[in-house]
XYZ file of C-alpha atoms in Angstrom:
562
model
C 187.368 -3.579 126.653
C 184.648 -3.675 124.755
C 182.968 -1.134 122.772
C 179.494 -0.400 121.372
C 178.849 1.121 117.977
C 176.526 3.724 118.230
C 176.422 4.484 114.477
C 173.619 2.256 113.903
C 171.556 3.490 116.184
C 171.405 7.092 114.897
C 169.938 5.671 111.831
C 167.393 3.955 113.340
C 166.017 7.710 115.357
C 166.894 9.045 111.601
C 164.474 6.373 109.906
C 161.618 7.060 112.839
C 161.611 10.870 112.292
C 161.313 10.870 108.542
C 158.168 7.765 109.224
C 156.558 9.994 111.959
C 157.239 13.328 109.466
C 155.627 11.319 106.571
C 152.227 10.198 108.474
C 151.840 13.741 109.537
C 151.928 15.337 105.934
C 149.747 12.545 104.656
C 147.069 13.557 106.988
C 147.311 17.076 106.632
C 147.144 16.908 102.980
C 144.274 14.484 103.507
C 142.476 16.654 105.758
C 143.197 19.866 103.458
C 141.679 17.893 100.444
C 138.682 16.816 102.470
C 137.946 20.347 103.692
C 138.443 21.795 99.820
C 135.313 18.687 98.862
C 133.532 20.034 101.843
C 133.769 23.702 100.705
C 132.900 23.023 97.452
C 130.045 21.176 98.515
C 128.851 23.623 100.931
C 128.917 26.297 98.338
C 127.289 24.196 95.832
C 123.780 23.982 97.973
C 124.162 27.711 99.307
C 123.514 28.440 95.550
C 121.334 26.031 95.108
C 119.084 27.575 98.792
C 119.722 31.126 97.521
C 117.846 30.314 94.317
C 115.471 28.301 96.393
C 114.843 31.338 98.166
C 114.504 33.537 94.953
C 111.522 31.298 93.601
C 109.650 32.565 97.390
C 110.081 35.770 96.360
C 109.244 35.532 93.218
C 106.095 33.267 93.595
C 105.191 36.005 97.055
C 105.401 38.715 95.509
C 103.319 37.991 92.202
C 100.320 37.064 95.031
C 100.954 40.444 96.713
C 100.919 42.457 93.865
C 98.125 40.667 91.810
C 96.182 41.380 95.898
C 97.366 44.891 95.809
C 95.813 45.442 91.824
C 92.340 43.504 93.260
C 92.312 45.781 96.052
C 92.386 49.458 94.216
C 89.361 47.450 92.274
C 86.773 49.451 93.693
C 83.677 47.033 91.192
C 84.948 44.060 92.804
C 84.830 45.570 96.406
C 81.402 46.231 95.763
C 80.736 42.988 94.421
C 81.921 41.881 97.879
C 79.739 44.142 99.688
C 76.767 43.159 97.950
C 77.717 39.190 98.710
C 77.949 40.609 102.263
C 74.548 41.834 101.990
C 72.879 39.053 100.418
C 74.456 36.664 102.895
C 72.675 39.059 106.097
C 69.461 39.616 104.412
C 68.862 36.015 103.666
C 69.802 35.673 107.010
C 67.768 38.201 109.230
C 65.249 39.053 106.234
C 63.665 42.358 105.517
C 65.315 44.898 108.803
C 62.539 48.063 109.794
C 62.563 50.590 112.424
C 61.216 47.839 114.278
C 63.675 45.082 114.640
C 67.125 47.219 113.294
C 68.664 47.941 116.434
C 68.405 44.302 117.342
C 69.323 42.896 114.154
C 72.647 45.398 114.078
C 73.290 44.346 117.445
C 73.133 40.361 115.977
C 75.279 41.110 112.710
C 78.011 42.384 115.188
C 78.232 39.379 117.214
C 81.498 37.614 116.895
C 80.827 33.904 115.334
C 78.858 36.221 112.745
C 80.840 38.591 111.929
C 83.305 36.062 111.502
C 81.331 34.525 108.733
C 80.330 37.459 107.285
C 84.378 38.186 106.598
C 85.125 34.356 105.623
C 82.548 35.365 102.807
C 84.927 38.363 101.985
C 88.651 36.208 101.981
C 86.972 33.584 99.884
C 85.840 36.139 97.383
C 89.221 37.702 97.454
C 90.794 34.457 97.387
C 89.095 33.191 94.363
C 89.263 36.987 92.403
C 93.327 36.499 93.054
C 93.392 32.823 91.521
C 91.176 33.851 88.739
C 93.242 36.911 87.582
C 96.337 35.166 87.809
C 94.990 32.131 85.937
C 94.330 34.351 83.601
C 98.058 35.026 82.774
C 99.282 31.371 83.776
C 96.663 28.950 83.942
C 99.119 26.685 85.889
C 100.267 29.280 88.487
C 98.471 27.107 91.167
C 99.963 24.287 90.267
C 103.375 23.991 88.651
C 105.277 26.943 88.083
C 109.129 26.682 86.701
C 111.370 29.371 85.691
C 114.416 28.576 84.416
C 117.436 31.524 86.284
C 120.285 30.595 84.247
C 119.861 27.732 81.423
C 123.613 27.801 80.858
C 124.627 26.511 84.108
C 121.466 24.648 84.643
C 120.051 26.889 87.337
C 115.969 27.236 87.766
C 113.108 27.084 90.458
C 109.846 25.411 90.350
C 107.443 26.205 93.004
C 105.050 22.807 93.828
C 102.485 21.829 96.444
C 100.440 25.081 96.180
C 97.610 25.495 98.708
C 95.253 28.425 99.340
C 92.670 28.530 102.128
C 90.489 31.287 103.376
C 88.798 32.204 106.459
C 87.941 34.823 108.851
C 91.697 35.970 109.348
C 92.307 35.888 105.724
C 94.046 34.188 103.168
C 96.888 31.364 103.704
C 99.055 30.478 100.670
C 101.574 27.588 101.476
C 104.291 25.856 98.557
C 107.169 24.825 98.426
C 110.278 26.132 96.172
C 112.573 23.957 94.875
C 116.468 25.274 93.488
C 118.098 23.699 91.069
C 121.744 24.241 90.403
C 122.929 21.695 88.365
C 123.093 18.723 90.139
C 122.731 20.095 93.511
C 118.129 20.364 94.845
C 117.440 22.428 97.614
C 113.449 22.696 98.981
C 111.930 25.225 101.109
C 108.528 25.472 102.312
C 107.093 28.991 102.526
C 103.984 30.406 104.269
C 102.186 33.671 103.187
C 99.367 35.140 104.537
C 97.190 38.424 103.457
C 94.857 39.545 106.226
C 91.312 40.331 106.015
C 89.527 42.415 108.380
C 85.913 44.245 108.330
C 84.863 47.184 109.998
C 82.111 46.927 112.219
C 78.356 46.438 110.140
C 75.950 49.704 110.589
C 72.801 49.772 109.199
C 71.505 52.563 107.364
C 68.164 53.139 105.152
C 69.163 52.475 101.060
C 68.126 56.015 100.373
C 71.041 57.581 102.482
C 73.522 55.582 101.177
C 75.839 57.648 98.068
C 76.259 55.669 94.795
C 80.081 55.030 93.085
C 80.525 58.371 92.559
C 80.557 59.601 95.978
C 77.075 61.697 94.962
C 73.639 61.128 96.109
C 71.040 59.697 93.911
C 67.478 61.649 93.772
C 66.322 64.889 94.287
C 67.908 67.134 97.168
C 65.480 68.488 98.691
C 63.392 65.920 99.074
C 62.905 63.040 101.272
C 66.030 60.969 101.152
C 63.817 59.137 103.762
C 61.620 57.612 100.897
C 60.801 53.918 100.762
C 62.870 52.539 97.912
C 62.505 48.736 96.934
C 65.148 46.043 97.093
C 65.176 42.758 94.752
C 68.338 41.199 96.444
C 70.165 40.480 93.130
C 74.115 41.688 93.812
C 75.712 41.321 90.075
C 77.140 38.179 91.413
C 74.829 35.082 91.687
C 76.273 33.298 88.444
C 79.517 31.754 89.540
C 82.779 32.031 88.058
C 83.377 28.513 86.854
C 87.293 28.635 87.364
C 89.723 27.251 84.987
C 88.476 25.112 81.827
C 90.007 23.260 79.607
C 90.903 25.522 76.070
C 88.268 25.651 73.609
C 90.254 25.542 70.343
C 90.120 27.795 67.489
C 87.517 30.117 66.828
C 86.397 29.011 63.543
C 85.926 25.401 65.125
C 83.236 26.579 67.492
C 80.940 23.443 66.889
C 77.014 23.902 65.970
C 76.061 21.795 68.924
C 77.877 22.815 72.236
C 77.360 20.715 74.789
C 80.818 20.643 77.009
C 82.683 23.234 79.086
C 85.768 25.025 77.873
C 87.399 28.796 77.986
C 88.930 30.838 75.372
C 91.494 33.287 76.914
C 91.461 36.339 74.901
C 88.813 38.252 73.087
C 86.697 35.627 70.621
C 84.697 36.104 68.124
C 81.944 33.290 66.956
C 80.362 33.878 63.601
C 78.871 30.165 62.927
C 75.423 29.495 63.981
C 75.497 27.200 67.261
C 72.855 25.820 70.096
C 74.335 26.007 73.451
C 72.496 23.041 75.425
C 73.025 20.269 78.264
C 74.583 22.364 81.120
C 77.433 23.582 78.891
C 79.590 26.375 79.993
C 81.370 28.739 77.294
C 84.173 30.884 79.596
C 85.891 33.810 78.352
C 88.681 35.900 79.702
C 88.518 39.087 77.244
C 85.412 40.392 75.159
C 82.704 37.385 73.396
C 81.104 37.966 70.328
C 78.925 35.588 68.657
C 75.834 35.645 66.246
C 73.069 33.112 65.877
C 72.177 31.163 69.140
C 69.430 28.726 67.359
C 69.201 27.114 71.096
C 69.887 28.284 74.727
C 69.228 26.111 77.258
C 70.615 24.673 80.739
C 73.894 26.575 80.347
C 76.048 29.175 81.045
C 77.905 31.904 79.490
C 80.645 33.397 81.518
C 82.518 36.660 79.669
C 85.386 38.407 81.809
C 85.100 41.606 80.028
C 82.305 42.966 77.184
C 79.332 40.803 75.325
C 77.978 40.959 71.890
C 75.515 38.986 70.802
C 74.571 40.148 67.101
C 72.094 37.815 65.747
C 69.152 35.863 67.248
C 69.031 34.286 70.628
C 65.907 31.627 70.894
C 64.687 29.137 72.391
C 65.872 30.467 76.003
C 65.388 28.686 79.073
C 67.339 27.932 82.548
C 69.995 29.842 81.234
C 72.612 32.347 83.139
C 75.081 34.828 81.791
C 77.348 36.682 83.693
C 79.548 39.535 81.800
C 82.225 41.698 82.913
C 81.771 44.664 81.101
C 78.976 46.179 78.815
C 76.429 44.037 76.915
C 74.265 44.105 73.755
C 71.709 41.929 73.418
C 70.493 42.296 69.387
C 67.019 39.842 69.409
C 66.010 38.120 72.211
C 63.153 36.302 70.083
C 61.672 33.766 72.910
C 60.929 34.362 76.508
C 63.635 34.556 78.802
C 62.493 31.628 81.233
C 64.047 30.965 84.455
C 66.791 32.425 83.639
C 69.853 35.348 85.033
C 71.600 37.787 83.127
C 73.598 40.173 85.254
C 76.113 42.331 83.237
C 78.722 44.759 85.342
C 78.564 47.414 82.916
C 75.899 48.959 80.696
C 73.131 46.672 78.714
C 71.224 47.295 75.632
C 68.502 44.922 75.484
C 66.217 44.668 72.154
C 62.808 42.777 72.136
C 63.028 40.672 75.380
C 60.440 39.253 77.635
C 61.133 37.253 80.724
C 59.097 34.809 82.872
C 60.401 33.767 86.218
C 64.045 35.764 85.850
C 65.988 37.957 87.040
C 68.331 41.101 85.172
C 71.126 42.952 86.773
C 72.593 45.942 85.290
C 75.737 48.106 87.143
C 75.190 50.848 84.440
C 72.731 52.320 82.667
C 69.918 49.867 81.347
C 68.740 50.243 77.836
C 65.149 48.258 76.436
C 63.537 48.541 73.363
C 60.927 47.092 71.375
C 58.286 45.113 73.013
C 59.659 44.551 76.726
C 57.413 42.442 79.060
C 58.165 41.439 82.526
C 56.532 38.367 84.235
C 57.265 37.127 87.919
C 60.634 39.109 87.303
C 63.347 40.900 88.873
C 65.020 43.621 87.342
C 67.795 45.915 89.187
C 69.582 48.706 87.386
C 72.328 50.794 89.114
C 72.370 53.463 86.540
C 69.774 55.080 84.391
C 67.392 53.545 82.727
C 65.696 54.146 79.281
C 62.906 52.171 77.896
C 60.837 52.191 74.771
C 57.651 50.346 74.213
C 57.082 48.884 77.277
C 54.456 46.091 77.770
C 52.387 43.716 80.156
C 54.517 43.524 83.500
C 52.970 41.947 86.036
C 54.335 40.290 89.475
C 57.752 41.826 88.912
C 59.986 43.645 90.981
C 61.786 46.768 89.299
C 64.935 48.881 90.852
C 66.136 51.847 88.710
C 68.770 53.913 91.205
C 69.627 56.595 88.630
C 67.051 58.688 86.583
C 63.910 56.805 84.135
C 63.302 57.889 80.699
C 60.242 55.671 79.391
C 58.264 56.358 76.397
C 55.498 54.195 77.321
C 54.340 51.537 80.191
C 51.300 50.000 77.628
C 48.498 47.422 78.173
C 48.573 45.788 82.234
C 50.845 46.953 84.654
C 49.453 44.355 87.636
C 51.124 43.950 91.290
C 54.308 44.890 90.278
C 56.729 47.623 92.258
C 58.628 50.252 90.253
C 61.033 52.001 92.498
C 63.314 54.771 90.585
C 65.773 56.674 92.872
C 66.168 59.877 90.526
C 64.365 61.786 88.433
C 61.880 60.004 85.613
C 60.181 61.294 82.337
C 57.459 59.250 81.070
C 55.194 59.186 78.200
C 52.172 57.338 79.064
C 51.228 54.811 82.320
C 48.090 52.892 81.297
C 45.848 50.924 83.518
C 48.370 49.951 86.252
C 46.768 48.332 88.754
C 46.661 45.014 91.344
C 48.088 46.606 93.989
C 50.800 48.426 92.226
C 53.169 50.793 93.290
C 55.378 53.159 91.557
C 57.693 55.168 93.535
C 60.388 58.042 91.924
C 62.659 59.611 94.475
C 63.355 62.617 92.351
C 60.887 65.036 90.531
C 58.733 62.996 87.688
C 57.514 64.550 84.269
C 54.182 62.209 82.627
C 52.587 62.958 80.286
C 49.353 60.758 80.829
C 48.227 58.929 83.640
C 45.753 56.367 82.530
C 43.179 54.441 84.708
C 44.907 53.971 87.368
C 43.334 50.839 89.581
C 44.670 49.923 93.551
C 47.391 51.516 92.615
C 49.681 53.882 94.795
C 51.935 56.353 92.749
C 54.446 58.405 94.656
C 56.850 61.242 93.641
C 58.751 62.510 96.238
C 59.834 65.680 94.503
C 57.440 67.670 92.213
C 55.274 66.467 90.055
C 54.330 67.684 86.500
C 51.480 65.444 85.029
C 49.803 66.859 82.133
C 46.662 64.226 82.028
C 45.079 62.286 84.636
C 42.385 59.812 84.148
C 41.700 58.708 88.132
C 40.300 55.090 88.773
C 39.207 53.567 91.707
C 41.102 52.621 95.070
C 44.532 54.677 94.243
C 46.368 57.752 94.847
C 48.965 60.105 93.635
C 51.264 61.709 96.086
C 52.914 64.545 95.156
C 55.727 65.611 98.114
C 56.732 68.544 95.936
C 54.845 71.172 94.150
C 51.937 69.496 91.422
C 51.514 70.872 87.762
C 48.432 69.660 86.245
C 47.999 72.110 82.964
C 45.776 69.274 81.108
C 42.518 67.467 82.234
C 42.046 65.818 85.125
C 38.918 63.032 84.961
C 37.695 61.418 88.420
C 36.800 57.863 86.721
C 36.400 56.712 90.532
C 37.193 57.256 93.753
C 40.923 57.950 93.163
C 42.477 61.147 94.990
C 45.646 62.896 94.398
C 47.725 64.401 96.932
C 50.270 67.228 97.141
C 52.257 69.789 99.535
C 51.274 73.021 96.818
C 49.513 73.496 93.111
C 51.582 75.809 90.434
C 50.366 78.713 88.941
C 50.166 76.829 85.371
C 47.394 73.883 86.588
C 44.289 74.397 85.044
C 41.668 76.322 86.940
C 39.442 73.696 86.592
C 41.434 70.652 88.348
C 42.317 72.572 91.298
C 39.946 71.640 93.694
C 40.613 68.058 92.578
C 43.892 68.149 94.025
C 44.121 68.157 97.858
C 46.585 70.114 99.433
C 45.895 69.381 103.678
C 48.961 68.763 105.170
C 46.683 66.499 107.149
C 45.002 64.447 104.731
C 48.736 64.110 102.812
C 50.426 62.922 106.003
C 47.528 59.986 106.538
C 47.184 59.132 103.111
C 50.866 59.559 102.041
C 53.751 59.691 104.581
C 53.977 55.732 104.565
C 55.006 55.849 100.872
C 58.388 58.133 102.023
C 59.039 57.309 105.506
C 59.303 53.717 107.424
C 55.856 52.567 107.247
C 54.859 52.788 111.105
C 52.606 55.455 110.333
C 48.741 54.568 109.538
C 47.817 54.963 105.838
C 44.500 53.694 106.092
C 45.428 50.009 104.745
C 47.714 51.704 101.666
C 50.286 49.130 100.401
C 52.886 51.758 99.950
C 56.415 49.938 101.450
C 58.458 50.122 104.112
C 61.826 51.482 104.700
C 64.549 48.894 104.199
C 67.372 49.117 106.341
C 71.016 47.965 104.517
C 74.176 47.499 105.976
C 76.470 50.635 105.137
C 79.835 48.248 104.361
C 81.060 50.407 101.335
C 84.624 51.159 101.542
C 84.793 49.436 104.616
C 86.748 46.078 103.360
C 90.673 46.478 104.818
C 93.142 44.309 103.181
C 96.387 44.305 105.334
C 99.542 44.498 103.373
C 102.479 41.962 104.501
C 105.822 42.426 104.686
C 107.578 40.897 101.795
C 109.213 38.714 103.761
C 108.200 35.229 104.322
C 108.408 32.101 106.851
C 110.145 29.171 105.618
C 111.907 25.492 106.632
C 114.447 23.854 104.883
């Protein structure tokens, strides 16, 4: 009999089972190690993603907060409205009763209205850019922020682009999150919508001042004609971010470059600014003597004080974001622009082919003369020794206190929206117009020739010496207690005569309502009435867009892509 030994088979089976379990164990351990590594890598990436998202929130919040701050700036909103108004004026010219309706319809057509909205968006975008670059000049280039320096965590904002159109402002940028040796980049898009309400045309005299109150005499014509210069206060463009100028004490005697200070700055040495130079200050700028100032620009976001002399002035631009004081402008301001956002004081100024804009009160002293000049003052006006004015347009938005208008005053329009106190008006002529919306107190009017003087309220004129081809129209009551000499064929018209008027003068004042309407109404209305050839201005309609600019808020969350 043959027997088989099974002990060897059992041993083989055991060895096979051990091998199988060993392989399975090794596989499981390998998978566990791999999964552990993958979890570690995912956690590292998640941390980098979180840091990148933190960068997006940081950058977007900075834009959002600054846009809200700019949105609340009423002066800046006014500047946008002025830019839109200027665009409309440049496109359609003077808007009167004859073309008001058709012009208003053209303005609000989609294509042109989108153009106006794009202007607002661009100006808003540039303001945000300027404000943020004042804080960090690299804000629209690259921004690096450390989150945890010990762990090597930070984010970098780069590839920053900003665009504007009729829909608003769009910002695109990348945020790179860095956590140790791990980096994740996210791309983001953020939009600030800009909206305008439909444009309505209204007479300038019916608009309100910045404090919500109407200028001028409340019981007289809010339809009285006023003159517009077309100046906006923003005709000098912000040059943007320039290279640093260096220390104040090192400012050169001959300056012909382009640079900026990012703080209040005082320059004490004498200097010349020439050859298309640009000097910008993000703050207040104080300068001593400028020996020559030609073909160049000074741009300051705050106040400007010229404590010395400014000589050799030609083809210059000065923009002041606050108040300004010019001690001595010794040379004629020739082919130049000065614009001041707040109050402005000018000593010894004469101008030729130039423009001056003052957003607040303007004070002119000592030897002032204007030739082919546009002067717009939004606030009150004070002048001493005003000489030799010709071929100019002068618009005063508040009250006026004028010592003397001396020498010649020819082919010039002077419009005063509030009340006026004037000592002497001497020799106005050559188709000049003086229009005062409120009450007027004038010591003496001497020898007007080919001149129209309109007073919308009551007029107190102590002495009148009338010349040829002229008229004085007082819509309220006239008081003439002094002398009245007729040296020509000029006429004086009024609605009534006060009791203190010299009895000898009463017969020289025409109070006939029909004669007043025929000869004077064109100075107080839209100019359609026949005034016998008068040169009185028409009522000009302007866009009523104050407070209509809306900057719509965006959500803090933004879209981004890996």
